[in-house]
Amino acid sequence: MQQRQYFEQRVDDAFGARRAPLEALLAEAGPVARACHAMAARFHTGGKLIVFGNGGESTDAQHLSVEFVHPVIVGKRALPAISLTADVATLTGIAAREGFAEVFAHQLRYLAVGDDIALGLSVDGGCANVLRGLEQAHEAGLLTVALVGGDGGALAASPAVDHLLRATSDDPRVIKEVHVTMYHVLWELVHVFFEHPGVLTPEAAR
């Protein structure tokens, strides 16, 4: 009986650690909606989504880009997106010559145009190459979005980030799970706005 109670408590604790960050995300409906509206407006003017991150967040970047390019929901329009983490030869070539901090900024410098969207993912907000990528994107006139965790780190303090969405947890596993929810919500609401182009005005975002 004691063993059963122990495991039941562990299950409750595991779900409890995830409940508060998701409730906090729900409370941030306004900032999330504004980020989605801004992204939809960029897609509407011909922009594309450029996504990047490190480690597990690099696979999230690829996951997010394919969600836009090849929607799993039948009838949803494909929208242009690329992940800067998908080309190992390019990543390692830039890292060898320019340094790892430049692997995203360098690609953005040559692949991005002004109407594009740059979205960086970082569990702790402290990834130097994600910050450099968003700084380069901001300088080039891109819309910049960051998904972070913890206190947001350097990304939360950077003026180069137009929209910051934060998972309020210090557990990297929970942060990644909340990020998955975040970018699925981004995908869904971007399509809601994109399918109603009459709302893609600066006034509608207020």
Short mmCIF file of the C-alpha atoms (twelve columns), coordinates in Angstrom:
data_MODEL
# 
_entry.id   MODEL 
# 
loop_
_atom_site.group_PDB 
_atom_site.id 
_atom_site.type_symbol 
_atom_site.label_atom_id 
_atom_site.label_alt_id 
_atom_site.label_comp_id 
_atom_site.label_asym_id 
_atom_site.label_seq_id 
_atom_site.Cartn_x 
_atom_site.Cartn_y 
_atom_site.Cartn_z 
_atom_site.pdbx_PDB_model_num 
ATOM 1   C CA . MET A 1   0.000  0.000  0.000   1 
ATOM 2   C CA . GLN A 2   2.805  2.414  0.869   1 
ATOM 3   C CA . GLN A 3   4.542  1.652  -2.432  1 
ATOM 4   C CA . ARG A 4   1.341  2.363  -4.350  1 
ATOM 5   C CA . GLN A 5   0.887  5.679  -2.538  1 
ATOM 6   C CA . TYR A 6   4.511  6.548  -3.286  1 
ATOM 7   C CA . PHE A 7   4.085  6.020  -7.022  1 
ATOM 8   C CA . GLU A 8   0.737  7.795  -7.098  1 
ATOM 9   C CA . GLN A 9   2.386  10.774 -5.393  1 
ATOM 10  C CA . ARG A 10  5.186  10.718 -7.956  1 
ATOM 11  C CA . VAL A 11  2.592  10.808 -10.758 1 
ATOM 12  C CA . ASP A 12  0.826  13.741 -9.072  1 
ATOM 13  C CA . ASP A 13  4.152  15.557 -8.720  1 
ATOM 14  C CA . ALA A 14  5.050  14.975 -12.371 1 
ATOM 15  C CA . PHE A 15  1.757  16.400 -13.601 1 
ATOM 16  C CA . GLY A 16  1.883  19.184 -11.039 1 
ATOM 17  C CA . ALA A 17  5.247  20.371 -12.344 1 
ATOM 18  C CA . ARG A 18  3.643  20.828 -15.754 1 
ATOM 19  C CA . ARG A 19  0.338  22.327 -14.677 1 
ATOM 20  C CA . ALA A 20  1.609  25.705 -13.473 1 
ATOM 21  C CA . PRO A 21  3.714  26.517 -16.582 1 
ATOM 22  C CA . LEU A 22  0.800  25.651 -18.880 1 
ATOM 23  C CA . GLU A 23  -1.585 27.746 -16.786 1 
ATOM 24  C CA . ALA A 24  0.932  30.596 -16.988 1 
ATOM 25  C CA . LEU A 25  0.978  30.214 -20.771 1 
ATOM 26  C CA . LEU A 26  -2.804 30.432 -20.791 1 
ATOM 27  C CA . ALA A 27  -2.568 33.658 -18.812 1 
ATOM 28  C CA . GLU A 28  -0.308 35.055 -21.558 1 
ATOM 29  C CA . ALA A 29  -3.015 34.798 -24.225 1 
ATOM 30  C CA . GLY A 30  -2.570 38.447 -25.228 1 
ATOM 31  C CA . PRO A 31  1.182  38.304 -25.968 1 
ATOM 32  C CA . VAL A 32  0.760  34.955 -27.732 1 
ATOM 33  C CA . ALA A 33  -2.039 36.349 -29.922 1 
ATOM 34  C CA . ARG A 34  0.031  39.435 -30.789 1 
ATOM 35  C CA . ALA A 35  2.992  37.260 -31.783 1 
ATOM 36  C CA . CYS A 36  0.753  35.109 -33.984 1 
ATOM 37  C CA . HIS A 37  -0.853 38.164 -35.580 1 
ATOM 38  C CA . ALA A 38  2.561  39.651 -36.368 1 
ATOM 39  C CA . MET A 39  3.741  36.352 -37.858 1 
ATOM 40  C CA . ALA A 40  0.612  35.997 -39.994 1 
ATOM 41  C CA . ALA A 41  1.088  39.545 -41.299 1 
ATOM 42  C CA . ARG A 42  4.633  38.664 -42.402 1 
ATOM 43  C CA . PHE A 43  3.443  35.496 -44.151 1 
ATOM 44  C CA . HIS A 44  0.712  37.566 -45.828 1 
ATOM 45  C CA . THR A 45  3.327  39.879 -47.370 1 
ATOM 46  C CA . GLY A 46  5.395  36.962 -48.692 1 
ATOM 47  C CA . GLY A 47  7.724  36.308 -45.772 1 
ATOM 48  C CA . LYS A 48  8.964  32.941 -44.593 1 
ATOM 49  C CA . LEU A 49  9.659  31.494 -41.153 1 
ATOM 50  C CA . ILE A 50  13.288 30.760 -40.225 1 
ATOM 51  C CA . VAL A 51  13.703 28.658 -37.071 1 
ATOM 52  C CA . PHE A 52  16.769 27.675 -35.050 1 
ATOM 53  C CA . GLY A 53  17.952 26.297 -31.715 1 
ATOM 54  C CA . ASN A 54  20.536 23.995 -30.107 1 
ATOM 55  C CA . GLY A 55  20.429 20.370 -29.033 1 
ATOM 56  C CA . GLY A 56  16.876 19.222 -28.437 1 
ATOM 57  C CA . GLU A 57  15.671 22.652 -29.504 1 
ATOM 58  C CA . SER A 58  17.299 22.052 -32.901 1 
ATOM 59  C CA . THR A 59  14.916 19.158 -33.462 1 
ATOM 60  C CA . ASP A 60  12.056 21.375 -32.281 1 
ATOM 61  C CA . ALA A 61  13.144 23.887 -34.936 1 
ATOM 62  C CA . GLN A 62  12.875 21.183 -37.577 1 
ATOM 63  C CA . HIS A 63  9.549  20.013 -36.154 1 
ATOM 64  C CA . LEU A 64  8.132  23.536 -36.294 1 
ATOM 65  C CA . SER A 65  9.328  24.207 -39.826 1 
ATOM 66  C CA . VAL A 66  7.769  21.019 -41.178 1 
ATOM 67  C CA . GLU A 67  4.472  21.834 -39.418 1 
ATOM 68  C CA . PHE A 68  4.250  24.978 -41.560 1 
ATOM 69  C CA . VAL A 69  5.585  23.514 -44.818 1 
ATOM 70  C CA . HIS A 70  3.620  20.259 -44.612 1 
ATOM 71  C CA . PRO A 71  0.597  20.704 -42.303 1 
ATOM 72  C CA . VAL A 72  -0.679 17.495 -40.755 1 
ATOM 73  C CA . ILE A 73  -4.246 18.853 -40.754 1 
ATOM 74  C CA . VAL A 74  -5.864 18.349 -44.142 1 
ATOM 75  C CA . GLY A 75  -7.021 21.580 -45.749 1 
ATOM 76  C CA . LYS A 76  -4.568 23.860 -43.961 1 
ATOM 77  C CA . ARG A 77  -2.399 25.921 -46.268 1 
ATOM 78  C CA . ALA A 78  1.322  25.227 -46.399 1 
ATOM 79  C CA . LEU A 79  3.436  28.247 -45.473 1 
ATOM 80  C CA . PRO A 80  7.165  28.677 -46.205 1 
ATOM 81  C CA . ALA A 81  9.533  27.763 -43.379 1 
ATOM 82  C CA . ILE A 82  13.076 26.494 -43.001 1 
ATOM 83  C CA . SER A 83  15.175 25.262 -40.096 1 
ATOM 84  C CA . LEU A 84  18.770 26.475 -39.895 1 
ATOM 85  C CA . THR A 85  19.730 23.327 -37.980 1 
ATOM 86  C CA . ALA A 86  18.935 20.858 -40.749 1 
ATOM 87  C CA . ASP A 87  22.120 21.271 -42.818 1 
ATOM 88  C CA . VAL A 88  25.011 19.712 -40.899 1 
ATOM 89  C CA . ALA A 89  27.589 20.622 -43.549 1 
ATOM 90  C CA . THR A 90  26.646 24.305 -43.395 1 
ATOM 91  C CA . LEU A 91  26.514 24.354 -39.589 1 
ATOM 92  C CA . THR A 92  29.887 22.710 -39.121 1 
ATOM 93  C CA . GLY A 93  31.493 24.729 -41.917 1 
ATOM 94  C CA . ILE A 94  30.431 28.023 -40.356 1 
ATOM 95  C CA . ALA A 95  31.371 26.833 -36.869 1 
ATOM 96  C CA . ALA A 96  34.858 25.838 -38.034 1 
ATOM 97  C CA . ARG A 97  35.595 29.169 -39.685 1 
ATOM 98  C CA . GLU A 98  33.416 31.755 -37.895 1 
ATOM 99  C CA . GLY A 99  32.841 30.100 -34.515 1 
ATOM 100 C CA . PHE A 100 29.780 28.342 -33.103 1 
ATOM 101 C CA . ALA A 101 28.225 31.621 -31.949 1 
ATOM 102 C CA . GLU A 102 27.804 32.648 -35.605 1 
ATOM 103 C CA . VAL A 103 26.173 29.505 -37.032 1 
ATOM 104 C CA . PHE A 104 22.692 31.073 -37.220 1 
ATOM 105 C CA . ALA A 105 23.602 34.728 -37.747 1 
ATOM 106 C CA . HIS A 106 25.758 33.843 -40.760 1 
ATOM 107 C CA . GLN A 107 22.960 31.865 -42.431 1 
ATOM 108 C CA . LEU A 108 20.410 34.594 -41.733 1 
ATOM 109 C CA . ARG A 109 22.716 37.172 -43.267 1 
ATOM 110 C CA . TYR A 110 22.532 35.374 -46.620 1 
ATOM 111 C CA . LEU A 111 19.183 33.567 -46.573 1 
ATOM 112 C CA . ALA A 112 16.782 36.062 -44.989 1 
ATOM 113 C CA . VAL A 113 14.877 38.975 -46.484 1 
ATOM 114 C CA . GLY A 114 13.119 41.811 -44.689 1 
ATOM 115 C CA . ASP A 115 9.612  40.305 -44.619 1 
ATOM 116 C CA . ASP A 116 10.798 37.087 -42.965 1 
ATOM 117 C CA . ILE A 117 10.300 35.857 -39.400 1 
ATOM 118 C CA . ALA A 118 13.175 34.596 -37.234 1 
ATOM 119 C CA . LEU A 119 12.170 32.303 -34.382 1 
ATOM 120 C CA . GLY A 120 14.799 31.161 -31.894 1 
ATOM 121 C CA . LEU A 121 14.353 28.490 -29.231 1 
ATOM 122 C CA . SER A 122 16.441 28.335 -26.051 1 
ATOM 123 C CA . VAL A 123 15.690 26.402 -22.879 1 
ATOM 124 C CA . ASP A 124 17.417 28.943 -20.623 1 
ATOM 125 C CA . GLY A 125 17.500 31.988 -22.892 1 
ATOM 126 C CA . GLY A 126 21.275 32.028 -22.688 1 
ATOM 127 C CA . CYS A 127 22.328 30.504 -26.007 1 
ATOM 128 C CA . ALA A 128 24.844 32.876 -27.570 1 
ATOM 129 C CA . ASN A 129 24.224 31.678 -31.120 1 
ATOM 130 C CA . VAL A 130 20.439 32.040 -30.806 1 
ATOM 131 C CA . LEU A 131 20.916 35.569 -29.476 1 
ATOM 132 C CA . ARG A 132 23.319 36.420 -32.300 1 
ATOM 133 C CA . GLY A 133 20.859 35.019 -34.821 1 
ATOM 134 C CA . LEU A 134 18.025 37.159 -33.495 1 
ATOM 135 C CA . GLU A 135 20.273 40.216 -33.365 1 
ATOM 136 C CA . GLN A 136 21.230 39.699 -37.017 1 
ATOM 137 C CA . ALA A 137 17.569 39.158 -37.916 1 
ATOM 138 C CA . HIS A 138 16.478 42.295 -36.088 1 
ATOM 139 C CA . GLU A 139 19.175 44.337 -37.802 1 
ATOM 140 C CA . ALA A 140 17.919 43.076 -41.182 1 
ATOM 141 C CA . GLY A 141 14.321 44.065 -40.403 1 
ATOM 142 C CA . LEU A 142 12.913 40.607 -39.692 1 
ATOM 143 C CA . LEU A 143 10.196 39.975 -37.126 1 
ATOM 144 C CA . THR A 144 11.893 38.215 -34.203 1 
ATOM 145 C CA . VAL A 145 10.289 35.708 -31.831 1 
ATOM 146 C CA . ALA A 146 11.975 33.812 -28.985 1 
ATOM 147 C CA . LEU A 147 10.730 30.806 -27.035 1 
ATOM 148 C CA . VAL A 148 12.620 30.566 -23.739 1 
ATOM 149 C CA . GLY A 149 12.411 29.113 -20.245 1 
ATOM 150 C CA . GLY A 150 13.473 30.029 -16.728 1 
ATOM 151 C CA . ASP A 151 13.950 33.773 -16.342 1 
ATOM 152 C CA . GLY A 152 14.500 34.193 -20.086 1 
ATOM 153 C CA . GLY A 153 18.216 34.926 -19.743 1 
ATOM 154 C CA . ALA A 154 19.943 37.177 -22.264 1 
ATOM 155 C CA . LEU A 155 17.135 36.769 -24.788 1 
ATOM 156 C CA . ALA A 156 14.590 38.267 -22.396 1 
ATOM 157 C CA . ALA A 157 16.815 41.309 -21.938 1 
ATOM 158 C CA . SER A 158 17.615 41.781 -25.621 1 
ATOM 159 C CA . PRO A 159 16.008 44.641 -27.595 1 
ATOM 160 C CA . ALA A 160 16.451 42.443 -30.672 1 
ATOM 161 C CA . VAL A 161 13.511 40.245 -29.593 1 
ATOM 162 C CA . ASP A 162 10.105 41.558 -30.688 1 
ATOM 163 C CA . HIS A 163 8.034  38.810 -29.060 1 
ATOM 164 C CA . LEU A 164 9.220  36.739 -26.089 1 
ATOM 165 C CA . LEU A 165 7.221  33.691 -24.999 1 
ATOM 166 C CA . ARG A 166 8.451  32.119 -21.773 1 
ATOM 167 C CA . ALA A 167 7.854  28.733 -20.175 1 
ATOM 168 C CA . THR A 168 7.797  29.498 -16.460 1 
ATOM 169 C CA . SER A 169 9.823  26.530 -15.226 1 
ATOM 170 C CA . ASP A 170 13.446 25.743 -14.402 1 
ATOM 171 C CA . ASP A 171 13.086 22.093 -15.426 1 
ATOM 172 C CA . PRO A 172 14.461 21.684 -18.971 1 
ATOM 173 C CA . ARG A 173 12.118 18.766 -19.661 1 
ATOM 174 C CA . VAL A 174 9.062  20.791 -18.709 1 
ATOM 175 C CA . ILE A 175 10.291 23.806 -20.655 1 
ATOM 176 C CA . LYS A 176 10.661 21.717 -23.810 1 
ATOM 177 C CA . GLU A 177 7.174  20.264 -23.350 1 
ATOM 178 C CA . VAL A 178 5.684  23.743 -22.923 1 
ATOM 179 C CA . HIS A 179 7.610  24.907 -26.000 1 
ATOM 180 C CA . VAL A 180 5.969  22.154 -28.041 1 
ATOM 181 C CA . THR A 181 2.578  23.403 -26.876 1 
ATOM 182 C CA . MET A 182 3.625  26.995 -27.621 1 
ATOM 183 C CA . TYR A 183 4.639  26.376 -31.181 1 
ATOM 184 C CA . HIS A 184 1.600  24.244 -31.918 1 
ATOM 185 C CA . VAL A 185 -0.535 27.151 -30.670 1 
ATOM 186 C CA . LEU A 186 1.534  29.539 -32.820 1 
ATOM 187 C CA . TRP A 187 0.921  27.347 -35.858 1 
ATOM 188 C CA . GLU A 188 -2.807 27.166 -35.205 1 
ATOM 189 C CA . LEU A 189 -3.378 30.867 -34.520 1 
ATOM 190 C CA . VAL A 190 -1.162 32.015 -37.385 1 
ATOM 191 C CA . HIS A 191 -3.497 30.091 -39.672 1 
ATOM 192 C CA . VAL A 192 -6.552 31.604 -37.998 1 
ATOM 193 C CA . PHE A 193 -5.233 35.100 -38.728 1 
ATOM 194 C CA . PHE A 194 -3.852 34.198 -42.150 1 
ATOM 195 C CA . GLU A 195 -7.217 32.819 -43.240 1 
ATOM 196 C CA . HIS A 196 -8.864 36.154 -42.318 1 
ATOM 197 C CA . PRO A 197 -6.604 38.711 -44.027 1 
ATOM 198 C CA . GLY A 198 -8.964 41.545 -43.141 1 
ATOM 199 C CA . VAL A 199 -7.638 41.407 -39.572 1 
ATOM 200 C CA . LEU A 200 -3.993 41.698 -40.578 1 
ATOM 201 C CA . THR A 201 -3.717 45.389 -39.839 1 
ATOM 202 C CA . PRO A 202 -1.675 47.122 -37.113 1 
ATOM 203 C CA . GLU A 203 -4.917 48.331 -35.532 1 
ATOM 204 C CA . ALA A 204 -6.252 44.787 -35.186 1 
ATOM 205 C CA . ALA A 205 -3.257 43.740 -33.089 1 
ATOM 206 C CA . ARG A 206 -3.915 46.278 -30.357 1 
# 
